[in-house]
Tab-separated table of C-alpha atoms in Angstrom:
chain	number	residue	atom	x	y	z
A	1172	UNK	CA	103.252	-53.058	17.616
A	1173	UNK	CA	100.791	-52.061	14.406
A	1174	UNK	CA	103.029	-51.344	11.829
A	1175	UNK	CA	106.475	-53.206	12.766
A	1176	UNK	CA	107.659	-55.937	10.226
A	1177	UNK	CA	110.267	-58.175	9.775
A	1178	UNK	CA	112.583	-58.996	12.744
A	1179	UNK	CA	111.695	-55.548	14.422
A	1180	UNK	CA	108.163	-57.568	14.942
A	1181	UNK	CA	109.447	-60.620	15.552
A	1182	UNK	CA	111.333	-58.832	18.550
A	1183	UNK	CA	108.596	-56.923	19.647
A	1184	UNK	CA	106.340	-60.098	19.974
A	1185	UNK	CA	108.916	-62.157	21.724
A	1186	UNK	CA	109.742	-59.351	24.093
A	1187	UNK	CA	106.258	-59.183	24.886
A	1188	UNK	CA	105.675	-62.867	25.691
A	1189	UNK	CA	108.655	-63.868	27.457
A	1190	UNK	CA	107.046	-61.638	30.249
A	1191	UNK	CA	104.787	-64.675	30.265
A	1192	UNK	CA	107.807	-67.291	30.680
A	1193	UNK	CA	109.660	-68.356	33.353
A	1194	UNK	CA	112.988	-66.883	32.006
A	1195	UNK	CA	114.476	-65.487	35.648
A	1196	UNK	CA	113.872	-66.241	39.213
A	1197	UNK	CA	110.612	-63.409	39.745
A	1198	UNK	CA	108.902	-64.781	36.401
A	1199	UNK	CA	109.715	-68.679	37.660
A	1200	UNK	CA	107.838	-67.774	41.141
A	1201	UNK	CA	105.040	-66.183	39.497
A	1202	UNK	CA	104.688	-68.695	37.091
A	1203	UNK	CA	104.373	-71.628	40.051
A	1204	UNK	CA	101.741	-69.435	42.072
A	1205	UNK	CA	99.725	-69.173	39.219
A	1206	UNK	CA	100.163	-73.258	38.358
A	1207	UNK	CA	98.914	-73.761	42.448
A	1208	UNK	CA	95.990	-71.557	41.613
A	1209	UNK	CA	95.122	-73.238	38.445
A	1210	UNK	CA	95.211	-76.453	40.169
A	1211	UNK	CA	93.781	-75.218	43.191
A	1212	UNK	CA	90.398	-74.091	40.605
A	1213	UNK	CA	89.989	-77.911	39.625
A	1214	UNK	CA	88.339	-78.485	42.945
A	1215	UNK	CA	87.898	-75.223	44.834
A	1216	UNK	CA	85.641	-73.311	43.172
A	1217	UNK	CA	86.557	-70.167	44.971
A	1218	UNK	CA	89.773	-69.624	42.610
A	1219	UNK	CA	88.010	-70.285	39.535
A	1220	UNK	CA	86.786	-66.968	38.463
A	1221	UNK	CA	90.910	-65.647	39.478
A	1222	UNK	CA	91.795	-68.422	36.913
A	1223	UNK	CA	89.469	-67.376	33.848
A	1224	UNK	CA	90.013	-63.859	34.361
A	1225	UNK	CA	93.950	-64.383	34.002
A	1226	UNK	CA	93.565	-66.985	31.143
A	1227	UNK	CA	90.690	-64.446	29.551
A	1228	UNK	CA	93.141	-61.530	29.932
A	1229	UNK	CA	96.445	-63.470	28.776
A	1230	UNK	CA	94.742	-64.578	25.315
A	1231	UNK	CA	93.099	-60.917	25.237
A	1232	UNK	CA	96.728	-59.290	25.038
A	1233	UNK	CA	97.610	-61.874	22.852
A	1234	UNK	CA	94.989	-61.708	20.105
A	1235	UNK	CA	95.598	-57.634	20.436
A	1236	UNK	CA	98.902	-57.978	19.422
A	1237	UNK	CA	98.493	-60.288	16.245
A	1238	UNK	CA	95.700	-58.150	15.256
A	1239	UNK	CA	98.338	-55.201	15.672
A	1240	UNK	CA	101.351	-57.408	13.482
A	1241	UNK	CA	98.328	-58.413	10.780
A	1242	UNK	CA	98.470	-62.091	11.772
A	1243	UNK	CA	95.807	-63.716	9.516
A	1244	UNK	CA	93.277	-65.406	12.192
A	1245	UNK	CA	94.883	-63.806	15.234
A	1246	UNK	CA	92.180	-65.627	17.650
A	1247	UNK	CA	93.095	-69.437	16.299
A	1248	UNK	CA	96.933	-68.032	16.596
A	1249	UNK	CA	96.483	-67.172	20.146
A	1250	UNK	CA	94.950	-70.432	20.418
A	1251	UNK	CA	98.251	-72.401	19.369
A	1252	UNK	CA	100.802	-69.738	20.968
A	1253	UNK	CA	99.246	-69.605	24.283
A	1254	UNK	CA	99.042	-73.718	24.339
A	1255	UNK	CA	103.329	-73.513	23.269
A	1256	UNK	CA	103.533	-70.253	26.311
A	1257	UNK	CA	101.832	-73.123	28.654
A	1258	UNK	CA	103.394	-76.122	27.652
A	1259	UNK	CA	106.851	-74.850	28.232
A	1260	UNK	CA	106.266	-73.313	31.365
A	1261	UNK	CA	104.743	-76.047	32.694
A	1262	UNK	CA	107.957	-77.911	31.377
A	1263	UNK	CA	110.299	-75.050	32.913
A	1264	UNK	CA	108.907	-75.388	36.511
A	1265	UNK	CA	108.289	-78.774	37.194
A	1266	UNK	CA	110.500	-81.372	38.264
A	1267	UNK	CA	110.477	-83.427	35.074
A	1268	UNK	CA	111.341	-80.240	32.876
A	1269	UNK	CA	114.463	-79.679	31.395
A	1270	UNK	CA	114.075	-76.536	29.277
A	1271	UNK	CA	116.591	-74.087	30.344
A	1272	UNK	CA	116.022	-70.882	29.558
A	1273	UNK	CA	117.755	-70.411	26.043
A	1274	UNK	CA	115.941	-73.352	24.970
A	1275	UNK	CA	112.502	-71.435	26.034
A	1276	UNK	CA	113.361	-68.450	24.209
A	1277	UNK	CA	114.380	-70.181	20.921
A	1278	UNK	CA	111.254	-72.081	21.027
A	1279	UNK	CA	109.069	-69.196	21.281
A	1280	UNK	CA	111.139	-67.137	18.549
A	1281	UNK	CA	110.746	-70.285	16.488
A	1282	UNK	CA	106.751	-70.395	16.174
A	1283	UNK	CA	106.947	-66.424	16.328
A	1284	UNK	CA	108.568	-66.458	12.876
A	1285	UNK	CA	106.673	-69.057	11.673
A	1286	UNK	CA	103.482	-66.022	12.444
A	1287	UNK	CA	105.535	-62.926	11.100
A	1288	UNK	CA	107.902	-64.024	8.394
């Protein structure tokens, strides 16, 4: 991603994180597995180094590819855009949601350009 501006960055980003969203029926699956184990790590300790690695190496890729778009404070960024990735899949795969998946992606796209442009 170093060197891409504009919208080709913008696209580049979003491509990159929607593999983190529940946007089809493989992504939606993995995204409740890893929920289970998450929950599963609040009172088995067994699954809680799983968890941390996967949370450790989620904010890692994230934080590379801010520092790659020059994102000013690309660790507090990850901070924010991981907690928006969360919060609407959480949202997308629960009963109570009602994000479809249009409504995912423009959400995303929307704090993305906030970042880039």
């Amino acid at each position: 991603m170093r060197g891409l501006t504009g919208r080709r960055a913008v696209d580049a980003l979003q491509s990159l994180l929607e593999e983190l969203l529940p946007i089809d029926e493989e992504r939606r699956v993995e995204t409740i597995v890893l929920l289970e184990f998450i929950v599963a790590a609040r009172t088995k300790p067994v699954f809680r180094p799983v968890t941390e690695q996967m949370a450790g190496d989620m904010r890692q890729v994230v934080t590379d590819a801010l520092r790659g778009l020059a994102v000013l404070e690309p660790r507090e960024q990850t901070a924010l855009l991981t907690a928006i990735i969360e919060g609407l899949s959480l949202d997308a795969v629960t009963p109570n949601g009602s994000l479809g998946v249009e409504r995912l992606r423009r959400t995303l796209r929307a704090h993305i350009r906030s970042l880039l442009v």
